Coordinates of C-alpha atoms in Angstrom, one line a residue:
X1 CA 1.4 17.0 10.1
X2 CA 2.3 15.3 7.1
X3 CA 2.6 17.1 4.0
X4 CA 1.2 16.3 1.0
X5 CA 0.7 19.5 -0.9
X6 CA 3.5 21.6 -2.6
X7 CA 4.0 23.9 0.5
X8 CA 6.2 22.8 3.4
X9 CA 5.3 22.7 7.2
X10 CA 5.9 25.9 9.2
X11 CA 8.8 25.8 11.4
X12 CA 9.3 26.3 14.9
X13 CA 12.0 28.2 16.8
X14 CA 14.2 26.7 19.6
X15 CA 16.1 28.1 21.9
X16 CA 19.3 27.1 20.8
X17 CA 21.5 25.0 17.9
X18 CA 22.2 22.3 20.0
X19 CA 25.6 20.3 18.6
X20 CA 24.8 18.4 15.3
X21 CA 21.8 20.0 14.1
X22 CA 22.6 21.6 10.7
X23 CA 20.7 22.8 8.0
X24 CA 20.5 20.4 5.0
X25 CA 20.9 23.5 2.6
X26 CA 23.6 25.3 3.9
X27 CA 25.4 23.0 7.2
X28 CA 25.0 26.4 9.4
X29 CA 23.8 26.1 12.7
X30 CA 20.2 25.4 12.5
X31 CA 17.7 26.7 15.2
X32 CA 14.0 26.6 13.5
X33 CA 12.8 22.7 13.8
X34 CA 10.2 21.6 11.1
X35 CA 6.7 21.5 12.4
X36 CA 5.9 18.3 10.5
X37 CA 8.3 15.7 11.9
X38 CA 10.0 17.4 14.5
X39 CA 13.3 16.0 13.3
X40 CA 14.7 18.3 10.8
X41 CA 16.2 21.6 11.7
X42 CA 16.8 25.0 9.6
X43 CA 18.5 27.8 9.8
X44 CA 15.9 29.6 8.5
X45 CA 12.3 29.6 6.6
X46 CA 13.4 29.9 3.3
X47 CA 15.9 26.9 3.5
X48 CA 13.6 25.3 4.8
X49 CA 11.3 26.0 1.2
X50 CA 14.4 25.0 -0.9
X51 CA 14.7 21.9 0.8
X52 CA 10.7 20.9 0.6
X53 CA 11.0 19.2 -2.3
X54 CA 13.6 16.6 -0.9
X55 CA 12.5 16.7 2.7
X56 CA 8.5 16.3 1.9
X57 CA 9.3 12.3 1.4
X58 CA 10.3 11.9 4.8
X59 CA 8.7 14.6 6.4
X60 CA 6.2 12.3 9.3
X61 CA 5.9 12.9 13.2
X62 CA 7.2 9.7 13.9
X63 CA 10.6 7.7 13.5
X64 CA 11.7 3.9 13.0
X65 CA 12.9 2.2 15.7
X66 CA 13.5 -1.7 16.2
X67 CA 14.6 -4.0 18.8
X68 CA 15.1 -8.3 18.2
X69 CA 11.5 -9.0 19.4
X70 CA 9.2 -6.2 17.6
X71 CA 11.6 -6.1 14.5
X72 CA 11.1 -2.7 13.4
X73 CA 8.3 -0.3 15.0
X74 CA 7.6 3.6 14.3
X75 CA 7.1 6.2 17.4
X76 CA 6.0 9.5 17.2
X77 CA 8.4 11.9 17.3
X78 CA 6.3 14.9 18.6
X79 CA 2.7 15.6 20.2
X80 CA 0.5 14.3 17.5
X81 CA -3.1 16.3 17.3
X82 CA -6.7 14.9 17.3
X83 CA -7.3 14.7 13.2
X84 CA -3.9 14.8 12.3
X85 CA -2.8 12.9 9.2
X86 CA 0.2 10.8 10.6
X87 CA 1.1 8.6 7.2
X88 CA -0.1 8.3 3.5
X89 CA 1.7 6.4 1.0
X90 CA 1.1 4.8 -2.0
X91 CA 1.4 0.9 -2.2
X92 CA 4.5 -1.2 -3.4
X93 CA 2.5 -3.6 -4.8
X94 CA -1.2 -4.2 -5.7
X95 CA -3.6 -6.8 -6.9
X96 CA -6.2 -9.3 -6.9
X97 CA -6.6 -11.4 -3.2
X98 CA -5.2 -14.9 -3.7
X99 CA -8.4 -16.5 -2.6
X100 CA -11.1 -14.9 -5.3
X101 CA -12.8 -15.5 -8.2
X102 CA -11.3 -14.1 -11.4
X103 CA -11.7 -10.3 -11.4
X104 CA -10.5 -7.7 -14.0
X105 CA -6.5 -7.2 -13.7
X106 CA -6.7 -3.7 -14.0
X107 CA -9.1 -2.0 -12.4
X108 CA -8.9 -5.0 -10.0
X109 CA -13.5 -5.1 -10.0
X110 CA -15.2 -8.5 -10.2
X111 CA -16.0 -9.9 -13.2
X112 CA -19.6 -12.1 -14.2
X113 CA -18.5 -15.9 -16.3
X114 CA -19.0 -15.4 -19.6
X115 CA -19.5 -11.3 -19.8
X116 CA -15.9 -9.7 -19.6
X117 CA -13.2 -9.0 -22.1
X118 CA -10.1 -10.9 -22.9
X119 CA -6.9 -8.3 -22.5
X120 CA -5.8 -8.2 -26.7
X121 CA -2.0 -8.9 -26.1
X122 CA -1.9 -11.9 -23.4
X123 CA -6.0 -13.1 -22.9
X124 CA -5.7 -12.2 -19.0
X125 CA -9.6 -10.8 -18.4
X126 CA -10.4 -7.0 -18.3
X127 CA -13.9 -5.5 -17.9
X128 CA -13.3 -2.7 -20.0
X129 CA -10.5 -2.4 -22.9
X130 CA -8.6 0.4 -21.5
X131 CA -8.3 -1.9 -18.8
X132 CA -5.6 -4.0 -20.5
X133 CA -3.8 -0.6 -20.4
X134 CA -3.3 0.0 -16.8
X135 CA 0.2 0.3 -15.5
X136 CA -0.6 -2.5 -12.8
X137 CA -1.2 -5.0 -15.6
X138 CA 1.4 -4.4 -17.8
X139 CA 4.1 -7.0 -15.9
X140 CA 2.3 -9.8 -16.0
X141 CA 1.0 -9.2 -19.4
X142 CA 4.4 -9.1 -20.8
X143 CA 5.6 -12.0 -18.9
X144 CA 2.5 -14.0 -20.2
X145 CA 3.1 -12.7 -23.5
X146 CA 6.5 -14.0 -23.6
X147 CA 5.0 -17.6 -21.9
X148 CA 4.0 -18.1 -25.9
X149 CA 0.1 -18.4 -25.8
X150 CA -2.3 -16.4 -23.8
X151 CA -4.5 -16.9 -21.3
X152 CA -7.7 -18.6 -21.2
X153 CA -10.2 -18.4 -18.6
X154 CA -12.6 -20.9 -19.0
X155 CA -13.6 -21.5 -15.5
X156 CA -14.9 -18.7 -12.9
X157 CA -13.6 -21.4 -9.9
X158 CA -13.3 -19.9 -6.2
X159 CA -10.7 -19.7 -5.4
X160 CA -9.0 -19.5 -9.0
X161 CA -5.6 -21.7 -9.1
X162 CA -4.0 -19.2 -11.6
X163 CA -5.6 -16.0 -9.7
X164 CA -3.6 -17.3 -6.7
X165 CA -0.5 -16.5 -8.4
X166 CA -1.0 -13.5 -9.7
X167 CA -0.3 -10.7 -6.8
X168 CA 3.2 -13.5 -6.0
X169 CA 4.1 -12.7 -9.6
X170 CA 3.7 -8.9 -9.8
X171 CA 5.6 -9.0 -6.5
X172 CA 8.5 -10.9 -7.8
X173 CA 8.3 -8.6 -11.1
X174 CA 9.1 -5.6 -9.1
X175 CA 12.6 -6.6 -9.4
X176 CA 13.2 -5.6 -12.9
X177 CA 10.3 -3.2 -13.1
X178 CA 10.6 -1.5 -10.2
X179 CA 14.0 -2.0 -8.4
X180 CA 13.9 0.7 -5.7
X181 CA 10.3 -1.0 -4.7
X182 CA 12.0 -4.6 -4.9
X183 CA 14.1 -3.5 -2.6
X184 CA 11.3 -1.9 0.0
X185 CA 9.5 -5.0 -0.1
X186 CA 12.1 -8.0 0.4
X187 CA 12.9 -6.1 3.6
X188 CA 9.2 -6.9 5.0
X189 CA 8.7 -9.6 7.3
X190 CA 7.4 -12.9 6.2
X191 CA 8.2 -15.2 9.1
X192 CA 9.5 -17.8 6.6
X193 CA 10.9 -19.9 9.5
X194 CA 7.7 -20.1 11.4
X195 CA 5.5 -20.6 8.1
X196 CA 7.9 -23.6 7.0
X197 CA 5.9 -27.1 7.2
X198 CA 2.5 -25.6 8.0
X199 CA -0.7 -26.7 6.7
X200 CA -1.0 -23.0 4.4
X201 CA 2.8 -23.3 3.7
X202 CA 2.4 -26.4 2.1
X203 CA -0.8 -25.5 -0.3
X204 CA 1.0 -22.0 -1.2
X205 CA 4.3 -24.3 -2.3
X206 CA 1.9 -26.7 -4.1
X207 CA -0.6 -24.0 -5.5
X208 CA 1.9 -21.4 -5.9
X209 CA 5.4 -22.2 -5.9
X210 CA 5.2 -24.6 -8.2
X211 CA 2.5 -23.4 -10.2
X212 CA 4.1 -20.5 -11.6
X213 CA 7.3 -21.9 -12.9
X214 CA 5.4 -24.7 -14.5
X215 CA 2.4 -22.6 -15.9
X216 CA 4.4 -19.3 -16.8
X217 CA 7.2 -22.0 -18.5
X218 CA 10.2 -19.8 -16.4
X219 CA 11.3 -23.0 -14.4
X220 CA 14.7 -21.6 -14.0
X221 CA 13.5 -17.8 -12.6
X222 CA 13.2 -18.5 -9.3
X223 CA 13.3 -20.8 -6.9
X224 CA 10.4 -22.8 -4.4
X225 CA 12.1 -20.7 -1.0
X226 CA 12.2 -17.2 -3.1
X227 CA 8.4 -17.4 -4.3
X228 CA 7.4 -18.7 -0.9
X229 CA 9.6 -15.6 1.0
X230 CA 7.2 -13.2 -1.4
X231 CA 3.8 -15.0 -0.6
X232 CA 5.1 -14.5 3.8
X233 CA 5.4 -10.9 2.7
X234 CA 1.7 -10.8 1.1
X235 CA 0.3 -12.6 4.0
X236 CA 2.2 -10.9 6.9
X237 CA 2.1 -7.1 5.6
X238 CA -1.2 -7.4 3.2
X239 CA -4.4 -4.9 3.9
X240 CA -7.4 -5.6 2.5
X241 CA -8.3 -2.5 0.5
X242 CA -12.1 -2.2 0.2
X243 CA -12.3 0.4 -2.8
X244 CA -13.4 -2.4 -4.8
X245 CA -15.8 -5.9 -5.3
X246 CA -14.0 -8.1 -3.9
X247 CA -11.7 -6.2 -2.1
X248 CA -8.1 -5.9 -3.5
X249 CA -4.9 -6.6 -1.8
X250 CA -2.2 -4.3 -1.5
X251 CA 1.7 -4.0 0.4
X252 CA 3.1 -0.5 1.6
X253 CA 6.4 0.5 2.9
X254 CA 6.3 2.5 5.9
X255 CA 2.7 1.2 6.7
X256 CA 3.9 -2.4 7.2
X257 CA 6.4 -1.0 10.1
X258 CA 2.9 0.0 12.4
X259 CA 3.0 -2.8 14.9
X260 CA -0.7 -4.2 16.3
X261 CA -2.6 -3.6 18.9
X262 CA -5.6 -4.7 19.8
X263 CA -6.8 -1.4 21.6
X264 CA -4.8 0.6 19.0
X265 CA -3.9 4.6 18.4
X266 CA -4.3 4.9 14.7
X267 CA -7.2 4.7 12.0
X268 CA -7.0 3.6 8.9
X269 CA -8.6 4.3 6.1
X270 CA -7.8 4.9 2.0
X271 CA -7.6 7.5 -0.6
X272 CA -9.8 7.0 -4.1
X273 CA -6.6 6.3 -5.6
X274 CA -5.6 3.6 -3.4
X275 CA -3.5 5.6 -1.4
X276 CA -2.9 4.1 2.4
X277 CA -4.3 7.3 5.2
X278 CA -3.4 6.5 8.8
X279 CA -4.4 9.1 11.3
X280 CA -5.1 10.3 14.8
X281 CA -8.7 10.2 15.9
X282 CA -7.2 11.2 19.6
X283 CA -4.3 12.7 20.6
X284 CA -0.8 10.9 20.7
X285 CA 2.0 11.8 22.8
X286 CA 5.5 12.3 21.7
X287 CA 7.0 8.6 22.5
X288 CA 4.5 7.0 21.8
X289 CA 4.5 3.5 19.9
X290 CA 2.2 4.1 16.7
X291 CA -0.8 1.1 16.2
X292 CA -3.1 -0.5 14.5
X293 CA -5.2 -3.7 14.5
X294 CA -4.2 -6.6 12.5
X295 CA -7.5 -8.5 13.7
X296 CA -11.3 -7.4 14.4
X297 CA -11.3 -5.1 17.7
X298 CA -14.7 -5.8 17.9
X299 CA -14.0 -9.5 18.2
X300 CA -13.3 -11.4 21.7
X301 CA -10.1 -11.6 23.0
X302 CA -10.0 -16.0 22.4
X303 CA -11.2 -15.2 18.4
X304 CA -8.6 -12.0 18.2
X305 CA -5.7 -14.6 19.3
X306 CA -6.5 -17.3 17.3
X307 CA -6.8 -15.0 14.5
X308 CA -3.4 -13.6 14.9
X309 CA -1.3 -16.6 15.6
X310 CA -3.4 -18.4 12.9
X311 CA -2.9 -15.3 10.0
X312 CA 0.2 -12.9 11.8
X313 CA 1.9 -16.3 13.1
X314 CA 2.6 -14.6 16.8
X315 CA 1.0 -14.0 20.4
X316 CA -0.8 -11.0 21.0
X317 CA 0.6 -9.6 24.5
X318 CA -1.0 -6.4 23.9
X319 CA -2.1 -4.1 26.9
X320 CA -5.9 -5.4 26.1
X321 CA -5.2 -8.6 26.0
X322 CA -3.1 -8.7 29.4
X323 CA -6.3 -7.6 30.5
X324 CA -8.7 -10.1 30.9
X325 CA -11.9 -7.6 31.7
X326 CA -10.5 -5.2 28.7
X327 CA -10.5 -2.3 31.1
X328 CA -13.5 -3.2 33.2
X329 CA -16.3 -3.9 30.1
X330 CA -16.0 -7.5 29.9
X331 CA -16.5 -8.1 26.6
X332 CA -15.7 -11.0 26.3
X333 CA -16.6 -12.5 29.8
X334 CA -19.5 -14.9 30.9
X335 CA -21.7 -14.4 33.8
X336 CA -20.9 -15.9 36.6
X337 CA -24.8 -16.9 37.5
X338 CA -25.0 -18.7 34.0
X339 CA -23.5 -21.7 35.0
X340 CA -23.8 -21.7 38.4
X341 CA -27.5 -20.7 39.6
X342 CA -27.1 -21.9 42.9
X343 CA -24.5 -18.7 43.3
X344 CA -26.4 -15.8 41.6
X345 CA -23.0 -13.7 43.1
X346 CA -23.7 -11.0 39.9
X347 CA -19.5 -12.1 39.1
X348 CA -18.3 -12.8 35.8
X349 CA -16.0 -15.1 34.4
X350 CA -12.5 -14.6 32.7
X351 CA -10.1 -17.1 31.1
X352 CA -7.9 -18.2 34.2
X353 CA -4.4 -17.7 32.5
X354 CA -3.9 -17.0 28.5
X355 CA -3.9 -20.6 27.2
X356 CA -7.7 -20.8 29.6
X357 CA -9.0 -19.2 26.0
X358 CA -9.2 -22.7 24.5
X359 CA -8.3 -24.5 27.6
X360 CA -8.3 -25.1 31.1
X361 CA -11.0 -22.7 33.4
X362 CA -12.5 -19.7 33.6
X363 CA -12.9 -17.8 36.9
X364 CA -15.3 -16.0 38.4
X365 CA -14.2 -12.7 39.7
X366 CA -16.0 -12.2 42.5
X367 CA -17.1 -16.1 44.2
X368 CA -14.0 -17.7 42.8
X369 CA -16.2 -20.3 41.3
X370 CA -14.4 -22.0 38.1
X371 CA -16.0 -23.1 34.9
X372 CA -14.4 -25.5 32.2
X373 CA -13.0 -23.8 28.9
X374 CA -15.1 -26.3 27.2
X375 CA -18.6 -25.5 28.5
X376 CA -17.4 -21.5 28.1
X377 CA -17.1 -22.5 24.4
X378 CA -20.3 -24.3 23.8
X379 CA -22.5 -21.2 24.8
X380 CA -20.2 -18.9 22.8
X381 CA -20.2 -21.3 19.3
X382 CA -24.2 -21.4 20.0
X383 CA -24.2 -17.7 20.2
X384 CA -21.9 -17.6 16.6
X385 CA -24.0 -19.9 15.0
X386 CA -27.4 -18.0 16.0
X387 CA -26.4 -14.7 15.3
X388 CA -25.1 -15.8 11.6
X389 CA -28.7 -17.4 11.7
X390 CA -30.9 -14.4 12.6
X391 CA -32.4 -12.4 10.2
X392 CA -30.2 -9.0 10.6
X393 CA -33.0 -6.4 9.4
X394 CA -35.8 -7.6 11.8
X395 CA -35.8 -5.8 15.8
X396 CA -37.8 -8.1 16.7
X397 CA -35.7 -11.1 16.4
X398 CA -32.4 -9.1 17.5
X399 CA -34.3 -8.0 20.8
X400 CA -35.0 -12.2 21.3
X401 CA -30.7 -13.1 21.0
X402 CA -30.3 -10.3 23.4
X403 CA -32.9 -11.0 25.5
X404 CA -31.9 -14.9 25.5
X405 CA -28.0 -15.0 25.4
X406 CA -28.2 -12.6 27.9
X407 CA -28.2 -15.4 30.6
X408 CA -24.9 -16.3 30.2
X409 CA -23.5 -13.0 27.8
X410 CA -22.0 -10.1 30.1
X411 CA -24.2 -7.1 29.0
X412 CA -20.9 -6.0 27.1
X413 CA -20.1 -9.2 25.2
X414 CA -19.1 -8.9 21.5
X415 CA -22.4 -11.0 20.6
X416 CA -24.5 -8.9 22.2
X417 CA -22.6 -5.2 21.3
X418 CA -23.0 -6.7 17.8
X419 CA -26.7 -7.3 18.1
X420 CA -26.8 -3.8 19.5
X421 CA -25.4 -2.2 16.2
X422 CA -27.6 -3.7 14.4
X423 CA -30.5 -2.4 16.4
X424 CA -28.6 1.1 16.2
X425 CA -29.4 1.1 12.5
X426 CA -32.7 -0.9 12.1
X427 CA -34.8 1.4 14.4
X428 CA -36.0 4.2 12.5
X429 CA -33.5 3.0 9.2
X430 CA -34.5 2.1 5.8
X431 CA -35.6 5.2 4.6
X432 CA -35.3 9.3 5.3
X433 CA -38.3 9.6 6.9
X434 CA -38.8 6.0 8.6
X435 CA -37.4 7.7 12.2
X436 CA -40.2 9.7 12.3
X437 CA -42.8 7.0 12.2
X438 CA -41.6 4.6 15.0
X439 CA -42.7 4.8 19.0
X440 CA -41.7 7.0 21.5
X441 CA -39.8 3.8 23.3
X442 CA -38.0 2.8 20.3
X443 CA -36.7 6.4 20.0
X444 CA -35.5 6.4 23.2
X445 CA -34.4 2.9 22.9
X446 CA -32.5 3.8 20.2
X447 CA -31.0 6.8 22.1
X448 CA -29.8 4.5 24.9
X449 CA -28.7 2.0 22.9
X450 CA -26.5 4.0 20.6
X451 CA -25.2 6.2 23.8
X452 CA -24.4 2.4 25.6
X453 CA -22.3 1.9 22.5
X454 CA -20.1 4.5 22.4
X455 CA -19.0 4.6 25.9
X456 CA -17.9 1.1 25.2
X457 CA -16.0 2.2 22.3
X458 CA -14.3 4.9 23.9
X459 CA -12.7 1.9 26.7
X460 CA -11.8 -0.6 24.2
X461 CA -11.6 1.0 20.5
X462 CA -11.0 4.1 20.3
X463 CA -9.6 4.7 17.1
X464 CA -12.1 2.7 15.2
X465 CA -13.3 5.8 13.1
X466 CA -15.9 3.8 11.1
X467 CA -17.9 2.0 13.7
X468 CA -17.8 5.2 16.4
X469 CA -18.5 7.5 13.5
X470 CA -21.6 6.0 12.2
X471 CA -22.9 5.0 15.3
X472 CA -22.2 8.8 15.9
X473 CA -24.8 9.0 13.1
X474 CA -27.5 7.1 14.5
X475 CA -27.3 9.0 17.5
X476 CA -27.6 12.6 16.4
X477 CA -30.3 11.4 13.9
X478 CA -32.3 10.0 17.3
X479 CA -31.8 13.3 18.9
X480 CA -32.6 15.1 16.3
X481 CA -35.9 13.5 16.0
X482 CA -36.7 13.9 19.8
X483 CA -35.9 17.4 19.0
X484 CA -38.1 17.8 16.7
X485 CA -41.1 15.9 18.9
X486 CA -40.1 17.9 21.5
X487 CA -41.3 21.2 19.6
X488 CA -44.5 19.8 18.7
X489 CA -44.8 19.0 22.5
X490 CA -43.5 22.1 23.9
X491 CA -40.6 19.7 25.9
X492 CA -38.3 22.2 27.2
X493 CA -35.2 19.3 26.9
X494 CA -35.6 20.5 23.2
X495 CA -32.9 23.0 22.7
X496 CA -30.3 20.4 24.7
X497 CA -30.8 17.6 22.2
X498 CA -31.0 19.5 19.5
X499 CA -27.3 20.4 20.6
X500 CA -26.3 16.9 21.6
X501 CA -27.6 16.1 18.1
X502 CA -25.3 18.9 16.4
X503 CA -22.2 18.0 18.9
X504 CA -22.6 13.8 17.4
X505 CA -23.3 15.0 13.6
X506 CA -19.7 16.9 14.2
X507 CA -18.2 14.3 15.2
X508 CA -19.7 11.4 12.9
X509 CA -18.1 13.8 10.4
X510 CA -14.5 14.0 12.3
X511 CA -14.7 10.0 12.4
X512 CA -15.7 9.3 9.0
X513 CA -13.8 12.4 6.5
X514 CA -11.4 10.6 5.2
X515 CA -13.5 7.6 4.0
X516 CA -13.0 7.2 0.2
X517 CA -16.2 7.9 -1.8
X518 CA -16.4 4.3 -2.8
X519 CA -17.3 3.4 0.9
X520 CA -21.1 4.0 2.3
X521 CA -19.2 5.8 5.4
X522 CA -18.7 8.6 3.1
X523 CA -22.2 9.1 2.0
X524 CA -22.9 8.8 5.8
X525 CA -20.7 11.9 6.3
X526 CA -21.9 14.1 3.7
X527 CA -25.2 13.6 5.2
X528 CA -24.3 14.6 8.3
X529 CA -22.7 17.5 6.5
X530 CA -25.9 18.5 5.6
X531 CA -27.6 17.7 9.1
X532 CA -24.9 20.0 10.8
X533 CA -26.0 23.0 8.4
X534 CA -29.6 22.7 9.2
X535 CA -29.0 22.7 12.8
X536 CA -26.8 25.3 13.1
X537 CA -29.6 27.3 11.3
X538 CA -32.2 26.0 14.1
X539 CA -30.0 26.0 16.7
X540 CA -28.8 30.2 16.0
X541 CA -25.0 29.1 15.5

């Protein structure tokens, strides 16, 4: 596991020093390997101690690789445990998204026009004047202070010109403050070459490139391709971290060498400090290629493609999207009887070839009969545009898309496992005690609903903590509630979902522990904290 405290990982005896491994503290034949990464070897526990403090830097189950067409990749250099923390770093580089309204440059929160604070030494805004005194600020603040006048927001646009350029400038910046993490980050990917002469190239060279020299007066700094190779970086190895309103941007090291996958093997989440936590919600074997999204998985497979070549710049080939059914759910095919009523065959329809997800025919899997991309597409944009339509806190009108798109939506389609999550949360939601007011069939509606859910999850996501862990949530609280029925009723089913509930509070709270406490998934899992006790009590455990 990875270490993050001030004592080492165990270590673990092998049969024999095979040639070349050493220990680090004394070059003696070394026969006990570290627990942690599986890649250093000791002679003994006590080395092993004296080198902690250099070795803990390095010390993760997996290793880089790279090859010409995945650039570099990590793997995982030993059998990686359900739970286990595979990578937490800190970030190279952090600040404000480039498409935002002005927000405070050090604690990175939004800011209301007219009601925020002007930092003292260069005018950049603040919400709070200790703000102007966080170490993330303190680049550009120099740099504006040596521009000769200070800044002066007078206009809250979306997106703000100069608010475009500020996370390329404390980028670039590194280099004299930071050099080792200068360093780090001009060896990220930015897929310069494919960027070149696209339509976002050419508004980041206009609305970046050559703002900055012009508006920071430093024409002679650096150059257009040098600014533009940072802003590739910031696009290609960004996350979104969501500790804050808007979310921030941030770049990290070892994280931006996790390749994508669409059904992926990693979680990610953050620390309150801003700190980058991948981890295994299932076990990974030793070998294996370590993942995460870089798109929605709960998107289709046509919106998750066009989302990566549009934002990534490259063609997902990933083992769900070889798959056309993504491993028998269908979520994203069309029925079959849809289109063709005549048929009624109970088939469903899948993008012919790759390119059939905004061209060409769709197939049906069972009759053969075709269907053109086009038509596909009009049903699915009607579906979009009606879901962002529907009023998301009523059952009534959720039940009515399903009940309606369901014509042409396999029963597993994103649009409709969307609708179904929000059912998962409106029946018996909006208050403590709301679950115990609503009908017999919407308990058990909710039951099935929630139970429909995360068998689909399990196929084709996973490792997506936060959606299986609150939907977790919703389940055990369901159960829970027909427990509690049941006692009143004498059901003898009673004690068995009273467990069922205490098995999905356990692991709503595997799923969702390391969400920050900024995040409403963390409030879900101390609740469920609390659940767990009182049923252990009922339950005699």
């Amino acid at each position: 596991m990875v270490q993050d405290g001030k004592e080492p990982a165990t270590t673990v005896a092998v049969a024999a020093s095979p040639t070349g491994r050493i220990c680090p503290v004394c070059n003696e034949p070394a026969t006990k390997r570290c627990s942690g990464c599986s890649a250093m070897y000791y002679c003994s526990v006590d080395h092993q101690k004296q080198d902690w403090k250099s070795h803990k830097n390095v010390c993760h189950p997996f290793k880089i690789c790279s090859d010409e067409r995945f650039g570099r990749y990590l793997v995982a250099t030993k059998d990686i445990k359900a739970g286990e923390v595979v990578l937490k770093e800190s970030p190279l580089v952090q600040g404000p998204a480039q498409i935002t309204a002005p927000v405070c440059v050090g604690c990175l929160q939004g800011l209301v026009e007219k009601k925020f604070l002007e930092c003292e030494r260069c005018g950049w805004p603040v919400c709070r004047r200790e703000c102007q005194d966080r170490p993330g600020h303190q680049a550009e603040c120099k740099f504006t202070i040596a521009r000769g006048s200070k800044m002066s927001m007078q206009h809250f646009y979306v997106p703000h010109p100069v608010y475009q350029c500020l996370i390329p400038l404390r980028c670039l910046l590194l280099a004299e403050r930071n050099p080792a993490k200068w360093q780090a980050l001009i060896k990220l990917e930015s897929h310069e070459e494919q960027r070149r002469g696209t339509e976002q190239w050419r508004n980041d060279r206009e609305g970046v490139a050559k703002l900055i020299p012009r508006f920071f007066k430093c024409e002679n700094k650096w150059t257009e391709d040098e600014i533009l190779r940072i802003i590739g970086i910031l696009q290609v190895n960004g996350h979104e971290v969501p500790l804050t309103e808007p979310p921030s941007v941030a770049v990290y090291n070892n994280a931006s060498m996790i390749e994508h996958s669409c059904r992926p093997n990693l979680s990610k989440s953050f620390t309150d400090k801003g700190e980058i936590v991948f981890w295994a919600p299932n076990p990974i074997a030793s070998g294996e290629r370590l993942s995460i999204c870089y798109s929605d998985v709960l998107w289709n497979t046509g919106s998750r493609l066009e989302h990566l070549k549009q934002t990534k710049l490259f063609q997902c080939t990933c083992v769900r999207c070889s798959d056309p059914s993504e491993f028998g759910t269908y979520f994203s095919a069309m029925k079959c009887s849809g289109f063709n009523k005549e048929l009624n065959c109970g088939g469903m329809l899948m993008p012919e070839n790759e390119k059939s997800w905004s061209e060409g025919k769709w197939v049906c899997n069972k009759c053969q009969g075709s269907v053109e991309t086009p038509k596909i597409l009009n049903i699915v944009n009607r579906c979009k545009m009606d879901f962002e339509a529907m009023e998301k806190t009523n059952e009534q009108h959720c039940n009515k898309y399903i009940q309606h798109y369901s014509r042409w939506l396999s029963p597993n389609h994103h649009y409709i496992v969307d609708v179904k999550i929000l059912l998962s949360q409106i029946i018996g939601g909006g208050s403590p005690d709301a679950i115990k007011r609503i009908p017999e069939e919407s308990l058990m509606n909710k039951i099935k609903i929630c139970q429909e859910l995360i068998a689909l999850f399990q196929k084709v996501c996973p490792a997506e903590a936060r959606v299986i862990g609150t939907t977790r949530f919703e389940l055990h609280a369901a159960l829970a509630e027909f427990g509690r029925r049941g006692v009143e009723t004498k059901n003898p089913a009673v004690r068995s979902a009273l467990e069922d509930s205490w098995f999905n509070a356990s692991e709503c709270v595997r799923m969702l522990s390391h969400e920050p406490s900024e995040l409403p998934e963390s409030k879900i899992c101390k609740q469920a904290e609390m659940n767990i006790a009182s049923l252990k009590v009922l339950l005699g455990m």
